[in-house]
Short mmCIF file of C-alpha atoms in Angstrom, two decimals:
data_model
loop_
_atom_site.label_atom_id
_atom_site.label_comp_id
_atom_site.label_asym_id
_atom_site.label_seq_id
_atom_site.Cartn_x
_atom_site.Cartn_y
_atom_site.Cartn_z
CA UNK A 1 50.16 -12.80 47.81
CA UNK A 2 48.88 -16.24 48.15
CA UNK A 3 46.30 -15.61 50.23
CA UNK A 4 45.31 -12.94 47.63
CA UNK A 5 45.51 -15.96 44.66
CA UNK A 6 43.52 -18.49 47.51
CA UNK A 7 40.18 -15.84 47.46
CA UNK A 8 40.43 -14.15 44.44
CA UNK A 9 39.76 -17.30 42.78
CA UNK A 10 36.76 -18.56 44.09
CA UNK A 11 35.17 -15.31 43.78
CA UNK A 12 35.99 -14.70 40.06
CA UNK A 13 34.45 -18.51 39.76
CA UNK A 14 31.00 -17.69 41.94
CA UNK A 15 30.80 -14.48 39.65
CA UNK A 16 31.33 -16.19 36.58
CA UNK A 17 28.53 -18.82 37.35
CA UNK A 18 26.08 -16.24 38.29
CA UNK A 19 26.65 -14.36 35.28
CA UNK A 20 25.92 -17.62 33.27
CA UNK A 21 22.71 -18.27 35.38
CA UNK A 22 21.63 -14.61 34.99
CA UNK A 23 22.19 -14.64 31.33
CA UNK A 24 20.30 -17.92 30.80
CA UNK A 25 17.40 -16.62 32.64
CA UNK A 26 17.26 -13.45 31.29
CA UNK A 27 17.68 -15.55 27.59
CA UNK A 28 14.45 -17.41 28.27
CA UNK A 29 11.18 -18.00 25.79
CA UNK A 30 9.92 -14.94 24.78
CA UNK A 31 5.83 -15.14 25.47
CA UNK A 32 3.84 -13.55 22.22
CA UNK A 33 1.00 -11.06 23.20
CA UNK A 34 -1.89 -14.02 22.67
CA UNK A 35 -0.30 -16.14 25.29
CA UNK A 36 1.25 -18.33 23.26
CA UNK A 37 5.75 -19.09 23.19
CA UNK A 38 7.08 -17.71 20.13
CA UNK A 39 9.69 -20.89 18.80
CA UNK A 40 9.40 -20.16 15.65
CA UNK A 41 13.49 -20.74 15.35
CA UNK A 42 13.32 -23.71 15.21
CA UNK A 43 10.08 -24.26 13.34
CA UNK A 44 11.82 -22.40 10.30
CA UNK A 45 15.03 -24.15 10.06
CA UNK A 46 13.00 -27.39 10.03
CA UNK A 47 10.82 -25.62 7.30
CA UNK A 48 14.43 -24.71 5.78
CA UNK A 49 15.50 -27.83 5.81
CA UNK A 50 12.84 -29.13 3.62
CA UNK A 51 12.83 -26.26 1.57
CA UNK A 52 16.37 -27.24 0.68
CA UNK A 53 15.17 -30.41 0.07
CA UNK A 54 12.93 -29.84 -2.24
CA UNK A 55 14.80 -27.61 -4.49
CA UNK A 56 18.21 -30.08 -4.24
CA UNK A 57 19.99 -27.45 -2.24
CA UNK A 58 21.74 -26.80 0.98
CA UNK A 59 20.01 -24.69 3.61
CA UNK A 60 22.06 -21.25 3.84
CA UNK A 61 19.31 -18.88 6.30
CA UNK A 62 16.64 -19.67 8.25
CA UNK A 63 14.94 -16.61 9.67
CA UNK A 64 11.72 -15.65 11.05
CA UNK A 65 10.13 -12.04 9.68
CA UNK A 66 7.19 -10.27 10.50
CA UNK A 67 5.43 -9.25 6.97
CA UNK A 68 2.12 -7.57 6.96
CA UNK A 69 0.92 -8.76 11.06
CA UNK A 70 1.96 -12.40 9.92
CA UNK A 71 4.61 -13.98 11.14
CA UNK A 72 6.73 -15.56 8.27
CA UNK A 73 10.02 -17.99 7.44
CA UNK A 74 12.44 -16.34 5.48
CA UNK A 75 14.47 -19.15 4.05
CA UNK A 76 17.80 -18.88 1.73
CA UNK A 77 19.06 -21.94 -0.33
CA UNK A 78 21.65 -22.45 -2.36
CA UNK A 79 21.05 -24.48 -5.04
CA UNK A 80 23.90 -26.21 -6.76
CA UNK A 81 25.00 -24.83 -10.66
CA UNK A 82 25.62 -26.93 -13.82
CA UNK A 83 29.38 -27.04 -15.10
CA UNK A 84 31.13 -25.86 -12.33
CA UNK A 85 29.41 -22.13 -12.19
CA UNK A 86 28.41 -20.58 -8.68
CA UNK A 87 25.54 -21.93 -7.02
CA UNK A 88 22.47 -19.96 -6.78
CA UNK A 89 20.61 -18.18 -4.52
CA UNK A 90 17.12 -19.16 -3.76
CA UNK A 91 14.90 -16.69 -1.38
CA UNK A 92 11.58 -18.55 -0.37
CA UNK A 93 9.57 -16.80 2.04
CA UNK A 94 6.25 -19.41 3.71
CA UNK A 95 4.23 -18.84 6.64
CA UNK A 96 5.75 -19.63 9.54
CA UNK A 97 2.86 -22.07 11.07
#
């Protein structure tokens, strides 16, 4: 039973680490049909965040859409209410460039 415990482990470990490597090059940038790496993730939280910013709010969703063959941000704030009512929801959609 030991030496059972002394090989199954190592092997569940190896597996495990491949699995990880597999999935993380499998995850990689996706490449857009010009050529070009799509990170527009990133590029529309930063747009969220100033988004937010401008209208006094916290960043809720940061999303990129496709609207019409342009790509686009699709960003959600919530802006905070006067005397103590729920905050509102603010939809801003900008051009994700």
């Amino acid at each position: 039973m030991k030496t059972f415990r002394s090989i199954f482990r190592p092997v569940v470990t190896a597996l495990c680490a491949a699995g990880l490597f597999a999935s993380s090059a499998i995850a990689g940038p996706r490449q857009a049909a010009e050529g070009e790496y799509v990170v527009a993730a990133a590029d529309c939280y930063a747009i969220g965040q100033q988004v937010a910013d401008q209208h006094g709010g916290t960043l809720a969703k940061a999303s990129e859409s496709n609207q019409g063959g342009q790509s686009v941000c699709v960003i959600v704030v919530l802006v905070p209410a006067k005397d103590g009512q729920r905050p509102r929801r603010v939809q801003v959609v900008v051009p994700a460039n």
